[in-house]
Amino acid sequence: MYTLIGSPTTRAFRVLWMLEELGVAYDLVRAGPRSEAILAVNPGGKVPALMVDGETVIDSVAIIQFLADRHGRFTFPAGTIERAQQDSFTQFACDDMDSACWNYAKHSFILPEELRVQEAKPSFAHDFARGMEAFEKRLGDRQYVMGDEFTVPDLLIAHTAGWAKACRFPWPEGKVSAYFERVRSRPAFLKAVEIREAGKATA
C-alpha cells in the first residue's frame, strides 16, 4: 500500500496519474506545500511525497520513475540505450517545459510582488515554444515518445502541457497537439482528473 501526500492540483497529480496507470492500492492525503502533513515527512515542505515500506520518497519525477522501476511497467531497463533515450525525454519535460511554466508562475503569483519581473514572462513563453519546435521533430510519427508504448516521459510531458496551456503559452498544432490529446485521453489520466476535481468540490 502506498500513501501519496500532496494536492492533486500540484505536481502530486503526476504521481496520482501513475498510481492509476499501475492499478495499485494507495491512500491519498490531500495536503498543500508547507502544510503540517508534508512538513512531517519532508522538511523542505514541497509536495508530493510517497510513503512506502516505512520510507519516504520525494520529488514527483523521482517518485514516478521509482514506481515504474518497481513494477516493471512504463519504463525501459536501466543501463539500456532505450532507457537513456527515455531519460532524455524526461529531462526535456523538466528542462524545456516545466521550468518555463514554473518561472512564469513564479513571476505571476508565487513570488512576493516586489520580486516579480513581469518583463521576463515573454521569455518563458519563448523558451517553451522553442522546446516544442524541437519536440515535434523528435516525436515524428510515433504514438508515444518511445514508440508504441506509453512510458514515464509521456506522463510528464502531457501533464506539463496542461500547465503550459494555463500559462497561455503558444499552443503547438499538428502532431504535437494530437499527441497531447492522445496521452491526456488515457483512462488513468481521466480518473486522476476526476479525483482532483472531486477534491475541489469538497474543499
mmCIF file with all atom_site columns, C-alpha atoms in Angstrom:
data_model
loop_
_atom_site.group_PDB
_atom_site.id
_atom_site.type_symbol
_atom_site.label_atom_id
_atom_site.label_alt_id
_atom_site.label_comp_id
_atom_site.label_asym_id
_atom_site.label_entity_id
_atom_site.label_seq_id
_atom_site.pdbx_PDB_ins_code
_atom_site.Cartn_x
_atom_site.Cartn_y
_atom_site.Cartn_z
_atom_site.occupancy
_atom_site.B_iso_or_equiv
_atom_site.pdbx_formal_charge
_atom_site.auth_seq_id
_atom_site.auth_comp_id
_atom_site.auth_asym_id
_atom_site.auth_atom_id
_atom_site.pdbx_PDB_model_num
ATOM 1   C CA . MET A 1 1   ? 0.000   0.000  0.000   1.00 0.00 ? 1   MET A CA 1
ATOM 2   C CA . TYR A 1 2   ? 1.305   3.418  -0.963  1.00 0.00 ? 2   TYR A CA 1
ATOM 3   C CA . THR A 1 3   ? 0.405   6.723  0.666   1.00 0.00 ? 3   THR A CA 1
ATOM 4   C CA . LEU A 1 4   ? 0.589   9.793  -1.541  1.00 0.00 ? 4   LEU A CA 1
ATOM 5   C CA . ILE A 1 5   ? 0.819   13.108 0.282   1.00 0.00 ? 5   ILE A CA 1
ATOM 6   C CA . GLY A 1 6   ? 0.040   16.200 -1.755  1.00 0.00 ? 6   GLY A CA 1
ATOM 7   C CA . SER A 1 7   ? -2.678  18.126 -3.503  1.00 0.00 ? 7   SER A CA 1
ATOM 8   C CA . PRO A 1 8   ? -3.683  16.828 -6.952  1.00 0.00 ? 8   PRO A CA 1
ATOM 9   C CA . THR A 1 9   ? -3.628  20.441 -8.151  1.00 0.00 ? 9   THR A CA 1
ATOM 10  C CA . THR A 1 10  ? 0.176   20.339 -7.820  1.00 0.00 ? 10  THR A CA 1
ATOM 11  C CA . ARG A 1 11  ? 2.859   18.017 -9.210  1.00 0.00 ? 11  ARG A CA 1
ATOM 12  C CA . ALA A 1 12  ? 1.289   15.368 -6.978  1.00 0.00 ? 12  ALA A CA 1
ATOM 13  C CA . PHE A 1 13  ? -1.144  14.890 -9.866  1.00 0.00 ? 13  PHE A CA 1
ATOM 14  C CA . ARG A 1 14  ? 1.647   13.168 -11.790 1.00 0.00 ? 14  ARG A CA 1
ATOM 15  C CA . VAL A 1 15  ? 2.059   10.562 -9.084  1.00 0.00 ? 15  VAL A CA 1
ATOM 16  C CA . LEU A 1 16  ? -1.693  10.126 -8.776  1.00 0.00 ? 16  LEU A CA 1
ATOM 17  C CA . TRP A 1 17  ? -1.856  9.503  -12.522 1.00 0.00 ? 17  TRP A CA 1
ATOM 18  C CA . MET A 1 18  ? 0.965   6.943  -12.362 1.00 0.00 ? 18  MET A CA 1
ATOM 19  C CA . LEU A 1 19  ? -0.684  5.101  -9.474  1.00 0.00 ? 19  LEU A CA 1
ATOM 20  C CA . GLU A 1 20  ? -3.876  4.896  -11.516 1.00 0.00 ? 20  GLU A CA 1
ATOM 21  C CA . GLU A 1 21  ? -1.926  3.642  -14.540 1.00 0.00 ? 21  GLU A CA 1
ATOM 22  C CA . LEU A 1 22  ? -0.418  0.893  -12.391 1.00 0.00 ? 22  LEU A CA 1
ATOM 23  C CA . GLY A 1 23  ? -3.751  -0.021 -10.829 1.00 0.00 ? 23  GLY A CA 1
ATOM 24  C CA . VAL A 1 24  ? -2.205  -0.421 -7.369  1.00 0.00 ? 24  VAL A CA 1
ATOM 25  C CA . ALA A 1 25  ? -3.757  0.309  -3.985  1.00 0.00 ? 25  ALA A CA 1
ATOM 26  C CA . TYR A 1 26  ? -2.951  3.673  -2.427  1.00 0.00 ? 26  TYR A CA 1
ATOM 27  C CA . ASP A 1 27  ? -4.194  6.263  0.021   1.00 0.00 ? 27  ASP A CA 1
ATOM 28  C CA . LEU A 1 28  ? -4.285  9.943  -0.862  1.00 0.00 ? 28  LEU A CA 1
ATOM 29  C CA . VAL A 1 29  ? -3.610  12.511 1.842   1.00 0.00 ? 29  VAL A CA 1
ATOM 30  C CA . ARG A 1 30  ? -4.562  15.873 0.379   1.00 0.00 ? 30  ARG A CA 1
ATOM 31  C CA . ALA A 1 31  ? -2.013  18.395 1.605   1.00 0.00 ? 31  ALA A CA 1
ATOM 32  C CA . GLY A 1 32  ? -0.541  21.576 0.219   1.00 0.00 ? 32  GLY A CA 1
ATOM 33  C CA . PRO A 1 33  ? 3.054   22.826 0.228   1.00 0.00 ? 33  PRO A CA 1
ATOM 34  C CA . ARG A 1 34  ? 4.442   23.556 3.693   1.00 0.00 ? 34  ARG A CA 1
ATOM 35  C CA . SER A 1 35  ? 1.383   22.022 5.334   1.00 0.00 ? 35  SER A CA 1
ATOM 36  C CA . GLU A 1 36  ? 1.777   20.121 8.587   1.00 0.00 ? 36  GLU A CA 1
ATOM 37  C CA . ALA A 1 37  ? 1.283   16.802 6.808   1.00 0.00 ? 37  ALA A CA 1
ATOM 38  C CA . ILE A 1 38  ? 4.081   17.366 4.305   1.00 0.00 ? 38  ILE A CA 1
ATOM 39  C CA . LEU A 1 39  ? 6.499   19.014 6.735   1.00 0.00 ? 39  LEU A CA 1
ATOM 40  C CA . ALA A 1 40  ? 6.276   15.880 8.871   1.00 0.00 ? 40  ALA A CA 1
ATOM 41  C CA . VAL A 1 41  ? 7.920   13.863 6.081   1.00 0.00 ? 41  VAL A CA 1
ATOM 42  C CA . ASN A 1 42  ? 9.755   16.488 4.017   1.00 0.00 ? 42  ASN A CA 1
ATOM 43  C CA . PRO A 1 43  ? 11.496  19.355 5.847   1.00 0.00 ? 43  PRO A CA 1
ATOM 44  C CA . GLY A 1 44  ? 11.587  21.275 2.556   1.00 0.00 ? 44  GLY A CA 1
ATOM 45  C CA . GLY A 1 45  ? 7.812   21.465 2.618   1.00 0.00 ? 45  GLY A CA 1
ATOM 46  C CA . LYS A 1 46  ? 7.407   20.563 -1.048  1.00 0.00 ? 46  LYS A CA 1
ATOM 47  C CA . VAL A 1 47  ? 4.796   18.176 -2.405  1.00 0.00 ? 47  VAL A CA 1
ATOM 48  C CA . PRO A 1 48  ? 4.427   15.415 -3.345  1.00 0.00 ? 48  PRO A CA 1
ATOM 49  C CA . ALA A 1 49  ? 5.810   12.733 -1.070  1.00 0.00 ? 49  ALA A CA 1
ATOM 50  C CA . LEU A 1 50  ? 5.215   9.000  -1.334  1.00 0.00 ? 50  LEU A CA 1
ATOM 51  C CA . MET A 1 51  ? 5.283   6.781  1.733   1.00 0.00 ? 51  MET A CA 1
ATOM 52  C CA . VAL A 1 52  ? 6.282   3.191  1.004   1.00 0.00 ? 52  VAL A CA 1
ATOM 53  C CA . ASP A 1 53  ? 7.520   0.461  3.338   1.00 0.00 ? 53  ASP A CA 1
ATOM 54  C CA . GLY A 1 54  ? 8.065   2.999  6.093   1.00 0.00 ? 54  GLY A CA 1
ATOM 55  C CA . GLU A 1 55  ? 10.269  5.167  3.887   1.00 0.00 ? 55  GLU A CA 1
ATOM 56  C CA . THR A 1 56  ? 9.667   8.493  2.164   1.00 0.00 ? 56  THR A CA 1
ATOM 57  C CA . VAL A 1 57  ? 10.372  9.333  -1.475  1.00 0.00 ? 57  VAL A CA 1
ATOM 58  C CA . ILE A 1 58  ? 10.086  12.976 -2.548  1.00 0.00 ? 58  ILE A CA 1
ATOM 59  C CA . ASP A 1 59  ? 10.041  14.785 -5.923  1.00 0.00 ? 59  ASP A CA 1
ATOM 60  C CA . SER A 1 60  ? 7.422   13.840 -8.493  1.00 0.00 ? 60  SER A CA 1
ATOM 61  C CA . VAL A 1 61  ? 9.880   12.712 -11.180 1.00 0.00 ? 61  VAL A CA 1
ATOM 62  C CA . ALA A 1 62  ? 11.835  10.520 -8.754  1.00 0.00 ? 62  ALA A CA 1
ATOM 63  C CA . ILE A 1 63  ? 8.609   9.000  -7.434  1.00 0.00 ? 63  ILE A CA 1
ATOM 64  C CA . ILE A 1 64  ? 7.208   8.222  -10.875 1.00 0.00 ? 64  ILE A CA 1
ATOM 65  C CA . GLN A 1 65  ? 10.415  6.594  -12.086 1.00 0.00 ? 65  GLN A CA 1
ATOM 66  C CA . PHE A 1 66  ? 10.674  4.617  -8.832  1.00 0.00 ? 66  PHE A CA 1
ATOM 67  C CA . LEU A 1 67  ? 7.143   3.289  -9.293  1.00 0.00 ? 67  LEU A CA 1
ATOM 68  C CA . ALA A 1 68  ? 7.809   2.382  -12.915 1.00 0.00 ? 68  ALA A CA 1
ATOM 69  C CA . ASP A 1 69  ? 11.016  0.551  -11.988 1.00 0.00 ? 69  ASP A CA 1
ATOM 70  C CA . ARG A 1 70  ? 9.442   -1.193 -9.016  1.00 0.00 ? 70  ARG A CA 1
ATOM 71  C CA . HIS A 1 71  ? 6.526   -2.541 -11.011 1.00 0.00 ? 71  HIS A CA 1
ATOM 72  C CA . GLY A 1 72  ? 8.432   -3.075 -14.249 1.00 0.00 ? 72  GLY A CA 1
ATOM 73  C CA . ARG A 1 73  ? 5.992   -1.040 -16.309 1.00 0.00 ? 73  ARG A CA 1
ATOM 74  C CA . PHE A 1 74  ? 6.128   2.123  -18.424 1.00 0.00 ? 74  PHE A CA 1
ATOM 75  C CA . THR A 1 75  ? 9.921   2.130  -18.492 1.00 0.00 ? 75  THR A CA 1
ATOM 76  C CA . PHE A 1 76  ? 12.911  0.535  -20.165 1.00 0.00 ? 76  PHE A CA 1
ATOM 77  C CA . PRO A 1 77  ? 15.525  -1.241 -18.011 1.00 0.00 ? 77  PRO A CA 1
ATOM 78  C CA . ALA A 1 78  ? 18.340  0.840  -16.538 1.00 0.00 ? 78  ALA A CA 1
ATOM 79  C CA . GLY A 1 79  ? 21.585  0.575  -18.466 1.00 0.00 ? 79  GLY A CA 1
ATOM 80  C CA . THR A 1 80  ? 19.959  0.156  -21.880 1.00 0.00 ? 80  THR A CA 1
ATOM 81  C CA . ILE A 1 81  ? 20.224  2.661  -24.711 1.00 0.00 ? 81  ILE A CA 1
ATOM 82  C CA . GLU A 1 82  ? 16.433  2.833  -24.720 1.00 0.00 ? 82  GLU A CA 1
ATOM 83  C CA . ARG A 1 83  ? 16.467  3.887  -21.075 1.00 0.00 ? 83  ARG A CA 1
ATOM 84  C CA . ALA A 1 84  ? 18.988  6.610  -21.840 1.00 0.00 ? 84  ALA A CA 1
ATOM 85  C CA . GLN A 1 85  ? 16.751  7.891  -24.638 1.00 0.00 ? 85  GLN A CA 1
ATOM 86  C CA . GLN A 1 86  ? 13.733  7.665  -22.359 1.00 0.00 ? 86  GLN A CA 1
ATOM 87  C CA . ASP A 1 87  ? 15.552  9.619  -19.653 1.00 0.00 ? 87  ASP A CA 1
ATOM 88  C CA . SER A 1 88  ? 16.462  12.236 -22.255 1.00 0.00 ? 88  SER A CA 1
ATOM 89  C CA . PHE A 1 89  ? 12.764  12.861 -22.853 1.00 0.00 ? 89  PHE A CA 1
ATOM 90  C CA . THR A 1 90  ? 12.215  13.011 -19.088 1.00 0.00 ? 90  THR A CA 1
ATOM 91  C CA . GLN A 1 91  ? 14.880  15.709 -18.854 1.00 0.00 ? 91  GLN A CA 1
ATOM 92  C CA . PHE A 1 92  ? 13.214  17.540 -21.728 1.00 0.00 ? 92  PHE A CA 1
ATOM 93  C CA . ALA A 1 93  ? 9.972   17.619 -19.754 1.00 0.00 ? 93  ALA A CA 1
ATOM 94  C CA . CYS A 1 94  ? 11.812  19.105 -16.779 1.00 0.00 ? 94  CYS A CA 1
ATOM 95  C CA . ASP A 1 95  ? 14.221  21.478 -18.532 1.00 0.00 ? 95  ASP A CA 1
ATOM 96  C CA . ASP A 1 96  ? 12.257  22.755 -21.522 1.00 0.00 ? 96  ASP A CA 1
ATOM 97  C CA . MET A 1 97  ? 8.675   22.552 -20.283 1.00 0.00 ? 97  MET A CA 1
ATOM 98  C CA . ASP A 1 98  ? 8.357   22.502 -16.502 1.00 0.00 ? 98  ASP A CA 1
ATOM 99  C CA . SER A 1 99  ? 10.990  25.188 -15.932 1.00 0.00 ? 99  SER A CA 1
ATOM 100 C CA . ALA A 1 100 ? 9.288   27.587 -18.357 1.00 0.00 ? 100 ALA A CA 1
ATOM 101 C CA . CYS A 1 101 ? 5.896   27.056 -16.716 1.00 0.00 ? 101 CYS A CA 1
ATOM 102 C CA . TRP A 1 102 ? 7.296   27.279 -13.193 1.00 0.00 ? 102 TRP A CA 1
ATOM 103 C CA . ASN A 1 103 ? 9.182   30.502 -13.855 1.00 0.00 ? 103 ASN A CA 1
ATOM 104 C CA . TYR A 1 104 ? 6.095   32.016 -15.485 1.00 0.00 ? 104 TYR A CA 1
ATOM 105 C CA . ALA A 1 105 ? 4.005   31.062 -12.453 1.00 0.00 ? 105 ALA A CA 1
ATOM 106 C CA . LYS A 1 106 ? 6.576   32.427 -10.005 1.00 0.00 ? 106 LYS A CA 1
ATOM 107 C CA . HIS A 1 107 ? 6.597   35.809 -11.700 1.00 0.00 ? 107 HIS A CA 1
ATOM 108 C CA . SER A 1 108 ? 2.800   35.802 -11.980 1.00 0.00 ? 108 SER A CA 1
ATOM 109 C CA . PHE A 1 109 ? 1.618   34.949 -8.468  1.00 0.00 ? 109 PHE A CA 1
ATOM 110 C CA . ILE A 1 110 ? 4.040   32.814 -6.432  1.00 0.00 ? 110 ILE A CA 1
ATOM 111 C CA . LEU A 1 111 ? 6.875   35.226 -5.630  1.00 0.00 ? 111 LEU A CA 1
ATOM 112 C CA . PRO A 1 112 ? 6.269   38.257 -3.410  1.00 0.00 ? 112 PRO A CA 1
ATOM 113 C CA . GLU A 1 113 ? 5.049   41.054 -5.651  1.00 0.00 ? 113 GLU A CA 1
ATOM 114 C CA . GLU A 1 114 ? 8.216   43.111 -5.222  1.00 0.00 ? 114 GLU A CA 1
ATOM 115 C CA . LEU A 1 115 ? 10.294  40.224 -6.626  1.00 0.00 ? 115 LEU A CA 1
ATOM 116 C CA . ARG A 1 116 ? 8.177   39.576 -9.711  1.00 0.00 ? 116 ARG A CA 1
ATOM 117 C CA . VAL A 1 117 ? 9.589   40.683 -13.062 1.00 0.00 ? 117 VAL A CA 1
ATOM 118 C CA . GLN A 1 118 ? 6.699   40.969 -15.496 1.00 0.00 ? 118 GLN A CA 1
ATOM 119 C CA . GLU A 1 119 ? 9.063   41.826 -18.347 1.00 0.00 ? 119 GLU A CA 1
ATOM 120 C CA . ALA A 1 120 ? 10.640  38.364 -18.067 1.00 0.00 ? 120 ALA A CA 1
ATOM 121 C CA . LYS A 1 121 ? 7.432   36.445 -18.712 1.00 0.00 ? 121 LYS A CA 1
ATOM 122 C CA . PRO A 1 122 ? 7.529   36.596 -22.543 1.00 0.00 ? 122 PRO A CA 1
ATOM 123 C CA . SER A 1 123 ? 10.948  34.925 -22.439 1.00 0.00 ? 123 SER A CA 1
ATOM 124 C CA . PHE A 1 124 ? 9.444   31.883 -20.715 1.00 0.00 ? 124 PHE A CA 1
ATOM 125 C CA . ALA A 1 125 ? 6.807   31.567 -23.432 1.00 0.00 ? 125 ALA A CA 1
ATOM 126 C CA . HIS A 1 126 ? 9.599   31.870 -25.982 1.00 0.00 ? 126 HIS A CA 1
ATOM 127 C CA . ASP A 1 127 ? 11.597  29.095 -24.314 1.00 0.00 ? 127 ASP A CA 1
ATOM 128 C CA . PHE A 1 128 ? 8.559   26.831 -24.298 1.00 0.00 ? 128 PHE A CA 1
ATOM 129 C CA . ALA A 1 129 ? 7.819   27.486 -27.976 1.00 0.00 ? 129 ALA A CA 1
ATOM 130 C CA . ARG A 1 130 ? 11.412  26.672 -28.958 1.00 0.00 ? 130 ARG A CA 1
ATOM 131 C CA . GLY A 1 131 ? 11.215  23.471 -26.973 1.00 0.00 ? 131 GLY A CA 1
ATOM 132 C CA . MET A 1 132 ? 8.027   22.478 -28.769 1.00 0.00 ? 132 MET A CA 1
ATOM 133 C CA . GLU A 1 133 ? 9.675   23.024 -32.150 1.00 0.00 ? 133 GLU A CA 1
ATOM 134 C CA . ALA A 1 134 ? 12.433  20.596 -31.232 1.00 0.00 ? 134 ALA A CA 1
ATOM 135 C CA . PHE A 1 135 ? 9.974   18.172 -29.671 1.00 0.00 ? 135 PHE A CA 1
ATOM 136 C CA . GLU A 1 136 ? 7.908   17.974 -32.851 1.00 0.00 ? 136 GLU A CA 1
ATOM 137 C CA . LYS A 1 137 ? 10.992  16.834 -34.755 1.00 0.00 ? 137 LYS A CA 1
ATOM 138 C CA . ARG A 1 138 ? 11.932  14.299 -32.096 1.00 0.00 ? 138 ARG A CA 1
ATOM 139 C CA . LEU A 1 139 ? 8.405   12.904 -31.846 1.00 0.00 ? 139 LEU A CA 1
ATOM 140 C CA . GLY A 1 140 ? 7.989   12.370 -35.571 1.00 0.00 ? 140 GLY A CA 1
ATOM 141 C CA . ASP A 1 141 ? 5.142   9.990  -36.371 1.00 0.00 ? 141 ASP A CA 1
ATOM 142 C CA . ARG A 1 142 ? 5.391   7.959  -33.179 1.00 0.00 ? 142 ARG A CA 1
ATOM 143 C CA . GLN A 1 143 ? 2.364   7.373  -30.992 1.00 0.00 ? 143 GLN A CA 1
ATOM 144 C CA . TYR A 1 144 ? 4.403   7.917  -27.825 1.00 0.00 ? 144 TYR A CA 1
ATOM 145 C CA . VAL A 1 145 ? 7.886   9.359  -27.381 1.00 0.00 ? 145 VAL A CA 1
ATOM 146 C CA . MET A 1 146 ? 9.487   5.910  -27.223 1.00 0.00 ? 146 MET A CA 1
ATOM 147 C CA . GLY A 1 147 ? 7.334   4.320  -29.905 1.00 0.00 ? 147 GLY A CA 1
ATOM 148 C CA . ASP A 1 148 ? 4.165   2.316  -29.391 1.00 0.00 ? 148 ASP A CA 1
ATOM 149 C CA . GLU A 1 149 ? 4.413   2.049  -25.597 1.00 0.00 ? 149 GLU A CA 1
ATOM 150 C CA . PHE A 1 150 ? 3.487   4.700  -23.023 1.00 0.00 ? 150 PHE A CA 1
ATOM 151 C CA . THR A 1 151 ? 6.453   5.494  -20.754 1.00 0.00 ? 151 THR A CA 1
ATOM 152 C CA . VAL A 1 152 ? 7.341   7.819  -17.877 1.00 0.00 ? 152 VAL A CA 1
ATOM 153 C CA . PRO A 1 153 ? 8.208   10.891 -20.003 1.00 0.00 ? 153 PRO A CA 1
ATOM 154 C CA . ASP A 1 154 ? 4.864   10.728 -21.812 1.00 0.00 ? 154 ASP A CA 1
ATOM 155 C CA . LEU A 1 155 ? 3.155   11.263 -18.479 1.00 0.00 ? 155 LEU A CA 1
ATOM 156 C CA . LEU A 1 156 ? 5.431   14.146 -17.532 1.00 0.00 ? 156 LEU A CA 1
ATOM 157 C CA . ILE A 1 157 ? 5.233   15.861 -20.918 1.00 0.00 ? 157 ILE A CA 1
ATOM 158 C CA . ALA A 1 158 ? 1.456   15.561 -21.191 1.00 0.00 ? 158 ALA A CA 1
ATOM 159 C CA . HIS A 1 159 ? 0.874   16.760 -17.631 1.00 0.00 ? 159 HIS A CA 1
ATOM 160 C CA . THR A 1 160 ? 3.142   19.769 -18.049 1.00 0.00 ? 160 THR A CA 1
ATOM 161 C CA . ALA A 1 161 ? 1.374   20.623 -21.301 1.00 0.00 ? 161 ALA A CA 1
ATOM 162 C CA . GLY A 1 162 ? -1.688  21.399 -19.201 1.00 0.00 ? 162 GLY A CA 1
ATOM 163 C CA . TRP A 1 163 ? 0.321   23.909 -17.201 1.00 0.00 ? 163 TRP A CA 1
ATOM 164 C CA . ALA A 1 164 ? 1.591   25.474 -20.418 1.00 0.00 ? 164 ALA A CA 1
ATOM 165 C CA . LYS A 1 165 ? -1.970  25.919 -21.604 1.00 0.00 ? 165 LYS A CA 1
ATOM 166 C CA . ALA A 1 166 ? -2.878  27.581 -18.301 1.00 0.00 ? 166 ALA A CA 1
ATOM 167 C CA . CYS A 1 167 ? 0.084   29.936 -18.823 1.00 0.00 ? 167 CYS A CA 1
ATOM 168 C CA . ARG A 1 168 ? -1.340  30.712 -22.279 1.00 0.00 ? 168 ARG A CA 1
ATOM 169 C CA . PHE A 1 169 ? 1.877   29.750 -23.965 1.00 0.00 ? 169 PHE A CA 1
ATOM 170 C CA . PRO A 1 170 ? 1.714   29.330 -27.759 1.00 0.00 ? 170 PRO A CA 1
ATOM 171 C CA . TRP A 1 171 ? -0.056  26.012 -28.269 1.00 0.00 ? 171 TRP A CA 1
ATOM 172 C CA . PRO A 1 172 ? 1.571   23.635 -30.758 1.00 0.00 ? 172 PRO A CA 1
ATOM 173 C CA . GLU A 1 173 ? -0.505  22.355 -33.633 1.00 0.00 ? 173 GLU A CA 1
ATOM 174 C CA . GLY A 1 174 ? -0.483  19.230 -35.764 1.00 0.00 ? 174 GLY A CA 1
ATOM 175 C CA . LYS A 1 175 ? 1.338   16.171 -34.482 1.00 0.00 ? 175 LYS A CA 1
ATOM 176 C CA . VAL A 1 176 ? 2.257   17.598 -31.093 1.00 0.00 ? 176 VAL A CA 1
ATOM 177 C CA . SER A 1 177 ? -1.278  18.781 -30.362 1.00 0.00 ? 177 SER A CA 1
ATOM 178 C CA . ALA A 1 178 ? -2.633  15.365 -31.392 1.00 0.00 ? 178 ALA A CA 1
ATOM 179 C CA . TYR A 1 179 ? -0.030  13.707 -29.167 1.00 0.00 ? 179 TYR A CA 1
ATOM 180 C CA . PHE A 1 180 ? -1.090  15.789 -26.152 1.00 0.00 ? 180 PHE A CA 1
ATOM 181 C CA . GLU A 1 181 ? -4.735  14.916 -26.759 1.00 0.00 ? 181 GLU A CA 1
ATOM 182 C CA . ARG A 1 182 ? -3.943  11.227 -27.183 1.00 0.00 ? 182 ARG A CA 1
ATOM 183 C CA . VAL A 1 183 ? -1.947  10.928 -23.967 1.00 0.00 ? 183 VAL A CA 1
ATOM 184 C CA . ARG A 1 184 ? -4.383  13.044 -21.951 1.00 0.00 ? 184 ARG A CA 1
ATOM 185 C CA . SER A 1 185 ? -7.249  10.804 -23.096 1.00 0.00 ? 185 SER A CA 1
ATOM 186 C CA . ARG A 1 186 ? -5.884  7.744  -21.320 1.00 0.00 ? 186 ARG A CA 1
ATOM 187 C CA . PRO A 1 187 ? -8.362  6.299  -18.782 1.00 0.00 ? 187 PRO A CA 1
ATOM 188 C CA . ALA A 1 188 ? -5.902  6.673  -15.888 1.00 0.00 ? 188 ALA A CA 1
ATOM 189 C CA . PHE A 1 189 ? -5.428  10.372 -16.670 1.00 0.00 ? 189 PHE A CA 1
ATOM 190 C CA . LEU A 1 190 ? -9.184  10.925 -16.766 1.00 0.00 ? 190 LEU A CA 1
ATOM 191 C CA . LYS A 1 191 ? -9.572  9.078  -13.453 1.00 0.00 ? 191 LYS A CA 1
ATOM 192 C CA . ALA A 1 192 ? -6.890  11.246 -11.858 1.00 0.00 ? 192 ALA A CA 1
ATOM 193 C CA . VAL A 1 193 ? -8.697  14.351 -13.131 1.00 0.00 ? 193 VAL A CA 1
ATOM 194 C CA . GLU A 1 194 ? -11.920 13.044 -11.591 1.00 0.00 ? 194 GLU A CA 1
ATOM 195 C CA . ILE A 1 195 ? -10.199 12.589 -8.225  1.00 0.00 ? 195 ILE A CA 1
ATOM 196 C CA . ARG A 1 196 ? -8.646  16.054 -8.449  1.00 0.00 ? 196 ARG A CA 1
ATOM 197 C CA . GLU A 1 197 ? -11.953 17.732 -9.258  1.00 0.00 ? 197 GLU A CA 1
ATOM 198 C CA . ALA A 1 198 ? -13.783 15.825 -6.517  1.00 0.00 ? 198 ALA A CA 1
ATOM 199 C CA . GLY A 1 199 ? -11.349 17.309 -4.029  1.00 0.00 ? 199 GLY A CA 1
ATOM 200 C CA . LYS A 1 200 ? -12.082 20.818 -5.262  1.00 0.00 ? 200 LYS A CA 1
ATOM 201 C CA . ALA A 1 201 ? -15.805 20.238 -4.854  1.00 0.00 ? 201 ALA A CA 1
ATOM 202 C CA . THR A 1 202 ? -15.424 19.210 -1.212  1.00 0.00 ? 202 THR A CA 1
ATOM 203 C CA . ALA A 1 203 ? -12.809 21.825 -0.285  1.00 0.00 ? 203 ALA A CA 1
#
